[in-house]
Coordinates of C-alpha atoms and ligand atoms in Angstrom, one line a residue:
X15 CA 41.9 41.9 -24.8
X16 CA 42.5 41.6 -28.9
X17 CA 43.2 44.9 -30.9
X18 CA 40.2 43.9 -32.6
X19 CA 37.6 43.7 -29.5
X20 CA 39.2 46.9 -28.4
X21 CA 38.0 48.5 -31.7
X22 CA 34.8 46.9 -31.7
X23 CA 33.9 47.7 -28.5
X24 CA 35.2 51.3 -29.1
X25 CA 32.9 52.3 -32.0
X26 CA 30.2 50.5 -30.4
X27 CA 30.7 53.0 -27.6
X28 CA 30.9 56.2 -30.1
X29 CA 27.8 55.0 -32.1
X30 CA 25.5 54.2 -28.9
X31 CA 26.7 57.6 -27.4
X32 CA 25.8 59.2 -31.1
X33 CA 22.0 57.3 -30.6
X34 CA 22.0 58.6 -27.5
X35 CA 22.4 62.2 -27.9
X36 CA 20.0 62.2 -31.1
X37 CA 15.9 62.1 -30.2
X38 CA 15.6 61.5 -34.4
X39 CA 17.7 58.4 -33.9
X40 CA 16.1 57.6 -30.8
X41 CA 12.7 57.7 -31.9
X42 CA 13.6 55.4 -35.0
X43 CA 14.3 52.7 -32.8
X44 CA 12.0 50.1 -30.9
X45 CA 11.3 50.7 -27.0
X46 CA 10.5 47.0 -25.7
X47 CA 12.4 44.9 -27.9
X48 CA 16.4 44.5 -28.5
X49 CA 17.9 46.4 -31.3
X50 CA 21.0 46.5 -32.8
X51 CA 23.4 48.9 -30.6
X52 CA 25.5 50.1 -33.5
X53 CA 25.2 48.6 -37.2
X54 CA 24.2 44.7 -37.6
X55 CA 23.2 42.4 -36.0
X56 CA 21.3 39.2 -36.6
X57 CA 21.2 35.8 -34.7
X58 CA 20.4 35.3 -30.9
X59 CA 23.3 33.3 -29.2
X60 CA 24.2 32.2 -25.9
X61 CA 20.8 32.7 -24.7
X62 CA 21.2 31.4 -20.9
X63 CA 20.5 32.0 -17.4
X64 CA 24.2 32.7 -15.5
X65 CA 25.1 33.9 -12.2
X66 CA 21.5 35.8 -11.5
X67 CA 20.7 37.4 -14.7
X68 CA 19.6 36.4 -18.5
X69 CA 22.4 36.8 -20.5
X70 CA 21.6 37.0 -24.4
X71 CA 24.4 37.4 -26.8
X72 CA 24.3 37.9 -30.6
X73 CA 25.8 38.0 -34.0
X74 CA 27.3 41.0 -34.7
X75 CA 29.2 43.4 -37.0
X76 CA 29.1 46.8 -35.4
X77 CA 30.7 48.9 -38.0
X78 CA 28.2 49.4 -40.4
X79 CA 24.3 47.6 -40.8
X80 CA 25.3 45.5 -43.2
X81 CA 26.5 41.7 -42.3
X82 CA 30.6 41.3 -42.0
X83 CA 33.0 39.2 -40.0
X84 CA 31.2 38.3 -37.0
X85 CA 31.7 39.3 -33.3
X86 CA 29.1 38.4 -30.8
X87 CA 28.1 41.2 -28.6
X88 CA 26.1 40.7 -25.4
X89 CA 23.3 42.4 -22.7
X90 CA 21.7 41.1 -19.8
X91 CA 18.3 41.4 -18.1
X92 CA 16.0 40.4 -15.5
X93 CA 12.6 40.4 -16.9
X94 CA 13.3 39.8 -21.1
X95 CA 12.3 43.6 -21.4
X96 CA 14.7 45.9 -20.4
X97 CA 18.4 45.3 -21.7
X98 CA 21.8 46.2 -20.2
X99 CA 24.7 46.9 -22.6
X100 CA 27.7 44.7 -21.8
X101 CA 30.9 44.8 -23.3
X102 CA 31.5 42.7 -26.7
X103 CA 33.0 39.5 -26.3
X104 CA 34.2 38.1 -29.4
X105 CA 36.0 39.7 -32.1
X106 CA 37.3 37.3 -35.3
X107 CA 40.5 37.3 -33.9
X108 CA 42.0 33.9 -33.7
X109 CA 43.5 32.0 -36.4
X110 CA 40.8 29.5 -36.4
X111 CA 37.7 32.1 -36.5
X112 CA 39.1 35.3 -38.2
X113 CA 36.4 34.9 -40.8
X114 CA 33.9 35.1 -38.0
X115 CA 32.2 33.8 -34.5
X116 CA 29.3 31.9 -35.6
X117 CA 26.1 31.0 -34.2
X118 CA 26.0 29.1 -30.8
X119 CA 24.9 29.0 -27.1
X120 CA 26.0 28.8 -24.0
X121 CA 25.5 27.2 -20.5
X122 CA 26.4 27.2 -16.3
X123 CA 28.6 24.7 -15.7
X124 CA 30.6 24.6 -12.1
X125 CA 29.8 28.2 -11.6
X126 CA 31.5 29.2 -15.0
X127 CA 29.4 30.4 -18.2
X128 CA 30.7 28.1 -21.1
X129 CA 30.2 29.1 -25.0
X130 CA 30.3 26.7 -27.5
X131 CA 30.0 28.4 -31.6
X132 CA 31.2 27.9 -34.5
X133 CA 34.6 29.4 -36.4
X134 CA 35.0 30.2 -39.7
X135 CA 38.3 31.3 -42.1
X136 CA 36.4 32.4 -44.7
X137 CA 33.4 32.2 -46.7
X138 CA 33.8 28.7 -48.4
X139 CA 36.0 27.2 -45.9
X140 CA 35.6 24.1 -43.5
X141 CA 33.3 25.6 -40.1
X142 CA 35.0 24.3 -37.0
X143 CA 33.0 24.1 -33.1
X144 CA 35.0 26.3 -30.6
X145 CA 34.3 26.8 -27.1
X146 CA 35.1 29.8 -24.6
X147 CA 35.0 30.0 -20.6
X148 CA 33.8 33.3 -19.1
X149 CA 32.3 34.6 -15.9
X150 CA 29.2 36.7 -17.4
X151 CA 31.5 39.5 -18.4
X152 CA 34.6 38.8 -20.0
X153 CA 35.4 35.1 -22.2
X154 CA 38.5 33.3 -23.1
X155 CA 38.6 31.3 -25.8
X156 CA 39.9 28.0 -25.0
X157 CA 43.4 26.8 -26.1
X158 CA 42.3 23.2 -27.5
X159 CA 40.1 24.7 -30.3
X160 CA 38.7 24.4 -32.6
X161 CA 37.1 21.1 -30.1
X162 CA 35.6 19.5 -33.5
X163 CA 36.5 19.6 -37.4
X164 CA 35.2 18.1 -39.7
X165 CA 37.7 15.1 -39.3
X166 CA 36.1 14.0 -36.5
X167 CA 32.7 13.1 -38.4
X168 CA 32.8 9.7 -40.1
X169 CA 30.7 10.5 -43.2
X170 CA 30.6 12.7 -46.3
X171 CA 29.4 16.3 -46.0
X172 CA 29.9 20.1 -47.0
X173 CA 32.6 21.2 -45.0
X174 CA 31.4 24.7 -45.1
X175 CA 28.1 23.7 -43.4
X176 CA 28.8 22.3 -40.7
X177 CA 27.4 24.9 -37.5
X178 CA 25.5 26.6 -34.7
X179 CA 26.4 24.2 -32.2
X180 CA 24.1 23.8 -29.0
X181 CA 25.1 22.7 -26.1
X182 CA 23.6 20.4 -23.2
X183 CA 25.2 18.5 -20.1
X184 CA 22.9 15.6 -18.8
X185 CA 24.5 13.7 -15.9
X186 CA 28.2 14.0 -16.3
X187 CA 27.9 13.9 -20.2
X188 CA 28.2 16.9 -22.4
X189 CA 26.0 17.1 -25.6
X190 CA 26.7 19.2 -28.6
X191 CA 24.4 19.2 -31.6
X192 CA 25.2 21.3 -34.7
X193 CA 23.8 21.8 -38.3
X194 CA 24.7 20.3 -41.3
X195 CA 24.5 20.1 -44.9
X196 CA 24.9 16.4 -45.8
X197 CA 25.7 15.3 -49.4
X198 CA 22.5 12.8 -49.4
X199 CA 19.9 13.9 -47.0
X200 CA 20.5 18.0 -47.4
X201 CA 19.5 19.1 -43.7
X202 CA 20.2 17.1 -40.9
X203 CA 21.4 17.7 -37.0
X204 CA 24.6 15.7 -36.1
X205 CA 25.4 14.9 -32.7
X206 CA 28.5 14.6 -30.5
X207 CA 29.8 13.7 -26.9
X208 CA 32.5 14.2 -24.0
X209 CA 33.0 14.0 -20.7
X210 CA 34.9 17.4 -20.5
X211 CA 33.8 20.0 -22.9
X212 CA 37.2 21.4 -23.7
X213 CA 38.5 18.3 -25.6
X214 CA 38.1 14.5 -26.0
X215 CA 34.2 14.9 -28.2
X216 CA 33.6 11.9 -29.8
X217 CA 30.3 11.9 -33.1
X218 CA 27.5 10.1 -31.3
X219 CA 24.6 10.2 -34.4
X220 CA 23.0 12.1 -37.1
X221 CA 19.9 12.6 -34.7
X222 CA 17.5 13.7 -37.6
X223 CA 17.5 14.9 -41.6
X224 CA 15.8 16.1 -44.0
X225 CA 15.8 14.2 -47.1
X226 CA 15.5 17.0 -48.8
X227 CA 12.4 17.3 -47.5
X228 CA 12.4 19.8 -45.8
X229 CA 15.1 22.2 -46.7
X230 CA 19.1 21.4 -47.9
X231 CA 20.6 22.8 -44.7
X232 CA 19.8 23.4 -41.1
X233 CA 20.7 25.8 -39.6
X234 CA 20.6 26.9 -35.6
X235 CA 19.5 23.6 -34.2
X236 CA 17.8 23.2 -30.9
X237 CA 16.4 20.8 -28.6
X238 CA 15.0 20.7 -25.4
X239 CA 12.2 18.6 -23.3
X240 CA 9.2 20.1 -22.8
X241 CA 5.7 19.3 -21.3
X242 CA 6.3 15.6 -21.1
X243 CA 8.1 15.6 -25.3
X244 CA 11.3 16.6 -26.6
X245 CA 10.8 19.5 -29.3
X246 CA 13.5 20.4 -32.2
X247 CA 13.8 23.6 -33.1
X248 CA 15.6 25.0 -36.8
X249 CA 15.9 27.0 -39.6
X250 CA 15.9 25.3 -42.7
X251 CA 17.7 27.0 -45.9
X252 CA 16.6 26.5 -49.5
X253 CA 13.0 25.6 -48.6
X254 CA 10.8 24.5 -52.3
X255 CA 7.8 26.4 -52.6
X256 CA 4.9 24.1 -51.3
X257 CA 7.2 21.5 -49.7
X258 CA 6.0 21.0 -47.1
X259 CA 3.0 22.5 -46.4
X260 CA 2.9 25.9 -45.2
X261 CA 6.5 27.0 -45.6
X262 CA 8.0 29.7 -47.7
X263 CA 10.4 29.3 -50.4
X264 CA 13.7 29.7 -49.0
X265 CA 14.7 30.1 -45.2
X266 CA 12.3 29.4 -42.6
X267 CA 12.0 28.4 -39.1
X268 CA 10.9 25.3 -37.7
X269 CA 9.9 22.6 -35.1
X270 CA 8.9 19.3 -34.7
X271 CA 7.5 17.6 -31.4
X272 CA 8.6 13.9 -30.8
X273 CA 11.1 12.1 -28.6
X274 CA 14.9 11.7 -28.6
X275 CA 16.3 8.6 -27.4
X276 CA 19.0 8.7 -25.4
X277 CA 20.5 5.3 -26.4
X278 CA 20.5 5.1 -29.9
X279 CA 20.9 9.4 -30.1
X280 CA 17.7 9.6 -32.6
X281 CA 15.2 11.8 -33.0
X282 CA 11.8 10.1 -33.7
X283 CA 8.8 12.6 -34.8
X284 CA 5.3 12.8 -34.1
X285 CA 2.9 13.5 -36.8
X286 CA 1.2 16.6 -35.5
X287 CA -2.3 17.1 -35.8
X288 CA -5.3 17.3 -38.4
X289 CA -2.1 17.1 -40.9
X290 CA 0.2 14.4 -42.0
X291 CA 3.4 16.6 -41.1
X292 CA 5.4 16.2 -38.9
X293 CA 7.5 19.8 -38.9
X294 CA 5.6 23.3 -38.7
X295 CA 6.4 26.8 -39.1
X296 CA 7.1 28.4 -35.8
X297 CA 6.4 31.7 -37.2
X298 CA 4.7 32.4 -40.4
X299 CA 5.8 36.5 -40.8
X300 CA 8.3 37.7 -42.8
X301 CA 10.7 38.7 -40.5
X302 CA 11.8 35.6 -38.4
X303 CA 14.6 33.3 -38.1
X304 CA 17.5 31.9 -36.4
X305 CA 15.4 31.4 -33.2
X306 CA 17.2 29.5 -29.6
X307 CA 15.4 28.9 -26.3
X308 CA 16.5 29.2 -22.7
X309 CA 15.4 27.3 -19.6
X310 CA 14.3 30.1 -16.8
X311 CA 15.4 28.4 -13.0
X312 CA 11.0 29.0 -12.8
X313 CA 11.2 26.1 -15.2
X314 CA 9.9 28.2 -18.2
X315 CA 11.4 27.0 -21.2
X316 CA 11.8 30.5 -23.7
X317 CA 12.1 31.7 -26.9
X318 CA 14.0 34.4 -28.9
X319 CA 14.5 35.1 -32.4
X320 CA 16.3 37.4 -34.7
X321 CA 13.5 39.8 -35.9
X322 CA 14.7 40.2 -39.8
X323 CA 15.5 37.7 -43.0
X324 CA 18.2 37.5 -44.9
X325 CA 16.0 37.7 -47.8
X326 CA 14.8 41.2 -47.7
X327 CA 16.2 43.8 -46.4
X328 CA 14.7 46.8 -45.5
X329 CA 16.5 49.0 -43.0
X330 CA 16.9 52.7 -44.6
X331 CA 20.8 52.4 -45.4
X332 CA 21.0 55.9 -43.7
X333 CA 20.1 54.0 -40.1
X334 CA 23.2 53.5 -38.1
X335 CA 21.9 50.3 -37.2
X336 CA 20.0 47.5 -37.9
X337 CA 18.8 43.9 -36.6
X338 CA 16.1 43.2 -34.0
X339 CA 14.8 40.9 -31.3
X340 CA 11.7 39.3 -31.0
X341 CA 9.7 39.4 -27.8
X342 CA 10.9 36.4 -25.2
X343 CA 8.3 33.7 -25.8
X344 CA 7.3 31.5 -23.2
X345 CA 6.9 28.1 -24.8
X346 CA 4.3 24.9 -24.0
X347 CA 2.7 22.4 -25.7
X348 CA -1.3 21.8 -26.2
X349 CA -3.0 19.7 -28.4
X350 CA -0.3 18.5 -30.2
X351 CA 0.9 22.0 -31.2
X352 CA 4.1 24.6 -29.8
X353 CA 2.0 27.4 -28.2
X354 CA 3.9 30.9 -27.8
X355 CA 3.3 33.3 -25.8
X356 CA 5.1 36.4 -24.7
X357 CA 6.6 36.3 -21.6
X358 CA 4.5 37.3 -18.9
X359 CA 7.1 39.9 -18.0
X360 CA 5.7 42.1 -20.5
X361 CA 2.4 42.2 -18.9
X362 CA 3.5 44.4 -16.9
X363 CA 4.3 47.4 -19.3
X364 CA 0.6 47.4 -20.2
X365 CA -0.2 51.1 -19.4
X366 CA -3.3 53.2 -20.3
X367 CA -6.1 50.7 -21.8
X368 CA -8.9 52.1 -24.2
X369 CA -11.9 50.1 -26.3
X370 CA -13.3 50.4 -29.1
X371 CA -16.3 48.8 -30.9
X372 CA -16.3 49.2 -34.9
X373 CA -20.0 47.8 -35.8
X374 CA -20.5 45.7 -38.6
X375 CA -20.0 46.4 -41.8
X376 CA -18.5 50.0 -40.9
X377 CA -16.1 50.9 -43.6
X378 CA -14.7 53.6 -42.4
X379 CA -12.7 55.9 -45.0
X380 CA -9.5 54.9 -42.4
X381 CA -9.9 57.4 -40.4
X382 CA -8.0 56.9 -37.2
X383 CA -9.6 55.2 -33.9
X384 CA -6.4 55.4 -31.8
X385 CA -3.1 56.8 -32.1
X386 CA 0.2 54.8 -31.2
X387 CA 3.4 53.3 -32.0
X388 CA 4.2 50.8 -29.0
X389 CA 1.2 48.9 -27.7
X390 CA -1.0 46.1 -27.9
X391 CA -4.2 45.5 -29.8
X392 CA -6.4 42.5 -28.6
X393 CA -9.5 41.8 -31.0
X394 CA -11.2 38.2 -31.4
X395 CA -13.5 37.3 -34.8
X396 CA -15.8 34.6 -35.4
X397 CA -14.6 32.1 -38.1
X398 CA -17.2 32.8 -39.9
X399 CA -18.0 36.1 -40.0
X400 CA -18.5 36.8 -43.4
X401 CA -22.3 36.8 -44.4
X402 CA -22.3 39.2 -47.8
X403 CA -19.4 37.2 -49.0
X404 CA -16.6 40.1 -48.3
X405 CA -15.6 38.5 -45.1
X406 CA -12.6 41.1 -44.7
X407 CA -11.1 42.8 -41.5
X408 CA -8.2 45.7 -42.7
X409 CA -6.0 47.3 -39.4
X410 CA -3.8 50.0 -40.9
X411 CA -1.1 50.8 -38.5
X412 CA 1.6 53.4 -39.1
X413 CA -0.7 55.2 -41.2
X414 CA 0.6 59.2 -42.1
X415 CA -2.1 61.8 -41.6
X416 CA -2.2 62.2 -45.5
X417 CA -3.3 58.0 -44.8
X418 CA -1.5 57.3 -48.1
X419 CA 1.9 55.5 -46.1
X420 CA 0.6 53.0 -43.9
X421 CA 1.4 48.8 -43.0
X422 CA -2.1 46.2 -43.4
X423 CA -3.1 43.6 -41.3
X424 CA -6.2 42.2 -43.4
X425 CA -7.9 39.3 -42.5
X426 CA -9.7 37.5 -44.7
X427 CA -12.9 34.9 -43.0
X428 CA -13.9 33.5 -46.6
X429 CA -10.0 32.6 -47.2
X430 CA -9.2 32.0 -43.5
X431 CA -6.1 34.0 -43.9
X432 CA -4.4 36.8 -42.6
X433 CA -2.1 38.9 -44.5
X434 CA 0.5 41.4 -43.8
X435 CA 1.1 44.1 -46.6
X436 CA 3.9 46.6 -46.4
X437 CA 3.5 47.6 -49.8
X438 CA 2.2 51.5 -48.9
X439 CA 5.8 52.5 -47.5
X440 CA 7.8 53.8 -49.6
X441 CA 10.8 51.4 -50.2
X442 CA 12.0 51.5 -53.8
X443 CA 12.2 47.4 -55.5
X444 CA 11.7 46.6 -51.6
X445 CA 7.6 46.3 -51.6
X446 CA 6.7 43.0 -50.2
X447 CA 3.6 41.3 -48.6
X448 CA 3.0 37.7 -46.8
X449 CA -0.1 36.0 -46.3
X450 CA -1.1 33.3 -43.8
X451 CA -3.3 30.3 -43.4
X452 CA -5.2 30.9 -40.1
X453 CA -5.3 28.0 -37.9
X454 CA -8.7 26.9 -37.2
X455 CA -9.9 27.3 -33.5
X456 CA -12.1 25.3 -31.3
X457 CA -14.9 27.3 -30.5
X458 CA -15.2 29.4 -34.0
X459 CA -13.3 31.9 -32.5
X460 CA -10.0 33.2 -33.3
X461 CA -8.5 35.7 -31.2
X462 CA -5.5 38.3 -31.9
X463 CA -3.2 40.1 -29.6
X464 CA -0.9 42.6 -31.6
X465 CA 2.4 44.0 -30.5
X466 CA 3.7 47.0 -32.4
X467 CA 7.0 48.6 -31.0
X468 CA 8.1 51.3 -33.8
X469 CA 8.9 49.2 -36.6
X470 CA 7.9 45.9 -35.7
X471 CA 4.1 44.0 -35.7
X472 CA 4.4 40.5 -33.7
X473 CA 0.9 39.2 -34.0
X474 CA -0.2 36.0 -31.6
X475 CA -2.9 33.7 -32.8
X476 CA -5.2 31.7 -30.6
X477 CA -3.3 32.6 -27.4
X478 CA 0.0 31.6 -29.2
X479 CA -1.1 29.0 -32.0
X480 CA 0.9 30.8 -34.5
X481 CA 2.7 33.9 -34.7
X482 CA 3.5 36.2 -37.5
X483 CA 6.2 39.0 -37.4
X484 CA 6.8 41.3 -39.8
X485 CA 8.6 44.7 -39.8
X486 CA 8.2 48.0 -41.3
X487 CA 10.2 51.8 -41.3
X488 CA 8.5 54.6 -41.7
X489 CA 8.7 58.1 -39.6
X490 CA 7.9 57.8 -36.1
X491 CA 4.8 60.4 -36.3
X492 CA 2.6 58.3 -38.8
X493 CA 1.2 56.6 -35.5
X494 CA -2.6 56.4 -36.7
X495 CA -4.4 52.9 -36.2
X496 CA -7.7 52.8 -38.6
X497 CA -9.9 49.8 -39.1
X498 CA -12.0 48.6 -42.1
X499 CA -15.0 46.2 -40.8
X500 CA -16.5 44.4 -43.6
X501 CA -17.6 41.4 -41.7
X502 CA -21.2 40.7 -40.8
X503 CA -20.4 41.4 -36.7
X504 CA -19.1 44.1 -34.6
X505 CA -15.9 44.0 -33.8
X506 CA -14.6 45.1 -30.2
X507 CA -10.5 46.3 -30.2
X508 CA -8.6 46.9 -26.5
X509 CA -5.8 48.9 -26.9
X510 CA -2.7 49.4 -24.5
X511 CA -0.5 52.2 -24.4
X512 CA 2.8 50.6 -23.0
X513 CA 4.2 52.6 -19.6
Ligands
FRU218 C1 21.8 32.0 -39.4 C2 23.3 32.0 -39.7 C3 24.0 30.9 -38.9 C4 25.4 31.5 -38.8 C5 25.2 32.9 -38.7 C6 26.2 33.8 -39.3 O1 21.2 33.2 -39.6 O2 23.5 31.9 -41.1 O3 23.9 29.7 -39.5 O4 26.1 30.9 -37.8 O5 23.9 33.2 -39.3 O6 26.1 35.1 -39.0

């Protein structure tokens, strides 16, 4: 083991043992989802099934919650909920990656766990594929890196974006596709191939691009078959406002739906429906990005993604920690769209279940119908429920007893949009609110199930249409829930403690 690991994994230990001993710190921190161990983390990696258990690695600094050279830390599970802390695995400590470990994944190959990811000298330097060997616990980085520089692709490009390689084997070929920032077509996903993963990778294509369409790099690439297509996952940087429809200016996270043909190494992509695009948001909150999937030996093909932005950040600087996971989200296709879902494993932590019915037209002055900081709400709304021509549905969550610190979820029936507002917490220059267009549903209805866990509101549309994830920091005792109705019919809430 480096010096460096050994340090890392030391003050990791300290810091964890520090959270541990602290209820204040304790109760600052999420009880169903991953959080950062000690300081930063932000990217899933290696997110695999190996040797019995789900392994999920991620990009880390542990020294402070701000980002720095990368290491990857690591946990395992068996049901996407509850985490085990396993040691750290890479430090920056070859002469190839001491600027960091980047992104990457990981997969079973002859009984071993392989990691491909990316290594970096420094900030404006060429990015370089690496691969590792392990055995679920401890990873040796191989000898032959880097695997692939950028002399081995035949085309102009920026060096320095050139990453976040994901890896594939399909009959005795191995298949690495990584993210690039192309001098003509911004974005695009190049391809490469070998028949042994630790040398001899040859460029096969540049699978798909942008154009400048959509976005100038891509980041964290993905793609996988499912339900009969082959869906592309990414996170495109320097989004336009507008362009295309439905995305944010800046980063964002993306898929398309199409097929990828193994001959030529293209991605072709379906228009998806009632649009004329052919790449959508895969989750329309704030706080979402850098997302990989995971095929389950139950053939369940799942989703994780790095519960923060790089644009704002809001983690009190006082927190010895920061960086969270999503919720594991089971993936499938319908109608043309990428339904999520959470995985059914968190079912199961439903505990104590109460309903409420706020009538019509009840505008409350917020006081509280139910008190909680982890749990599920479930309500469903007609379309159009808005008669007097207010047509608006408010949840505050989080609200203080006072009721002046509080997060919205407002839902608007006249706009068909749902916003999230964390503009009543108290975050100096940090104030910052994101509104959505609601999909539109086949029956008139359009049905919410809310997951809130501390500091964190993941809310699934029409049984997983879209999802919108935003986050949030305020003192663990401002746990009231209060509703605003001001549509034209009663609304009916479930509530879940979780066990
Ligand atoms: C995405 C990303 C990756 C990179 C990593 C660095 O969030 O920028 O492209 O590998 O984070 O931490």
């Amino acid at each position: 083991m480096s010096e460096l690991l050994d340090k890392a994994q030391n003050f990791e230990n300290e810091t964890a043992a520090k959270i541990a001993a602290s209820k204040e710190l304790q109760a600052q921190r999420p009880q169903f989802h991953l959080a950062s161990p000690s300081g930063w983390i932000n990217d899933p990696n290696g997110f695999s099934f190996y040797n019995g258990k789900i392994h999920l690695f991620f990009q880390y600094y542990p020294y402070e919650n701000i980002w720095g050279p990368m290491h990857w830390g690591h946990v395992t599970s068996t049901d996407f909920i509850n985490w085990h802390p396993e040691k750290i695995v890479f430090a920056p400590d070859e002469s190839y990656d001491c600027g960091g470990c980047f992104s990457g994944t990981a997969i079973e190959d002859a009984g071993k766990h392989v990691i491909v990811y990316t290594g970096v000298t420094g900030i404006n330097s060429p990015q370089v594929q690496c691969v590792a060997v392990g055995d679920g616990e401890t990873y040796t980085k191989l000898d032959t890196n880097p695997i692939i520089t950028e002399k081995d692709v035949p085309f102009e490009f920026v060096h320095e974006h050139f990453r976040d390689p994901k890896i594939w084997k399909d009959g005795d070929t191995y298949y690495l596709l990584a993210g690039m920032r192309s001098k003509a077509k911004g974005g695009i996903f190049v391809l490469f191939t070998s028949h042994d993963y630790k040398s001899g990778w040859k460029f096969a294509s540049v699978v798909d691009e942008s154009d400048f369409k959509i976005g100038a790099m891509w980041e964290c690439p993905d793609m996988f078959p499912l339900d009969g297509k082959t869906v592309a996952i990414f996170s495109p940087q320097e989004i336009k406002a507008g362009c295309p429809k439905g995305f944010n200016e800046g980063n964002n996270s993306a898929y398309m739906i199409g097929c990828f043909d193994k001959i030529t190494c293209k991605f072709t992509r379906d228009i998806l429906p009632a649009s004329d695009a052919t790449a959508a948001m895969l989750d329309y909150g704030i706080d979402f990005y850098a997302p990989q999937t995971m095929l389950m030996p139950d053939g369940r093909r799942v989703l994780i993604g790095w519960m923060q932005n790089w644009e704002v950040k809001i983690t009190p600087p006082e927190y010895p920690w920061t960086g969270m996971m999503t919720i594991p989200r089971e993936l499938h296709i319908k109608d043309g769209w990428l339904y999520q879902t959470p995985v059914r494993e968190f079912d199961l932590l439903r505990g104590e279940v109460v309903t409420k019915v706020v009538a019509a037209s009840e505008v409350s002055a917020y006081d509280a119908i139910f008190a909680c900081r982890h749990g599920e709400i479930d309500f469903e709304i007609s379309e159009d429920a808005a008669t007097d021509g207010k047509g608006k549905l408010e949840l505050r969550l989080a609200q203080s007893r006072d009721k002046k610190t509080f997060v919205s979820l407002f839902f608007d029936t006249k706009m068909k949009t749902l916003t999230f507002d964390r503009s009543h917490i108290s975050i100096p220059g940090k104030t910052f609110c994101r509104t959505m267009e609601l999909p539109t549903s086949k029956n008139g209805k359009i049905t919410f199930r809310c997951i809130l866990d501390t500091c964190s509101l993941e809310v699934f549309i029409n049984d997983g249409q879209a999802v919108f994830s935003n986050i949030f920091f305020v003192p663990a005792e401002h746990d009231e829930i209060s509703v605003h109705n001001n549509l034209s019919e009663d609304v009916k809430f479930t509530f879940y403690k979780m066990k």
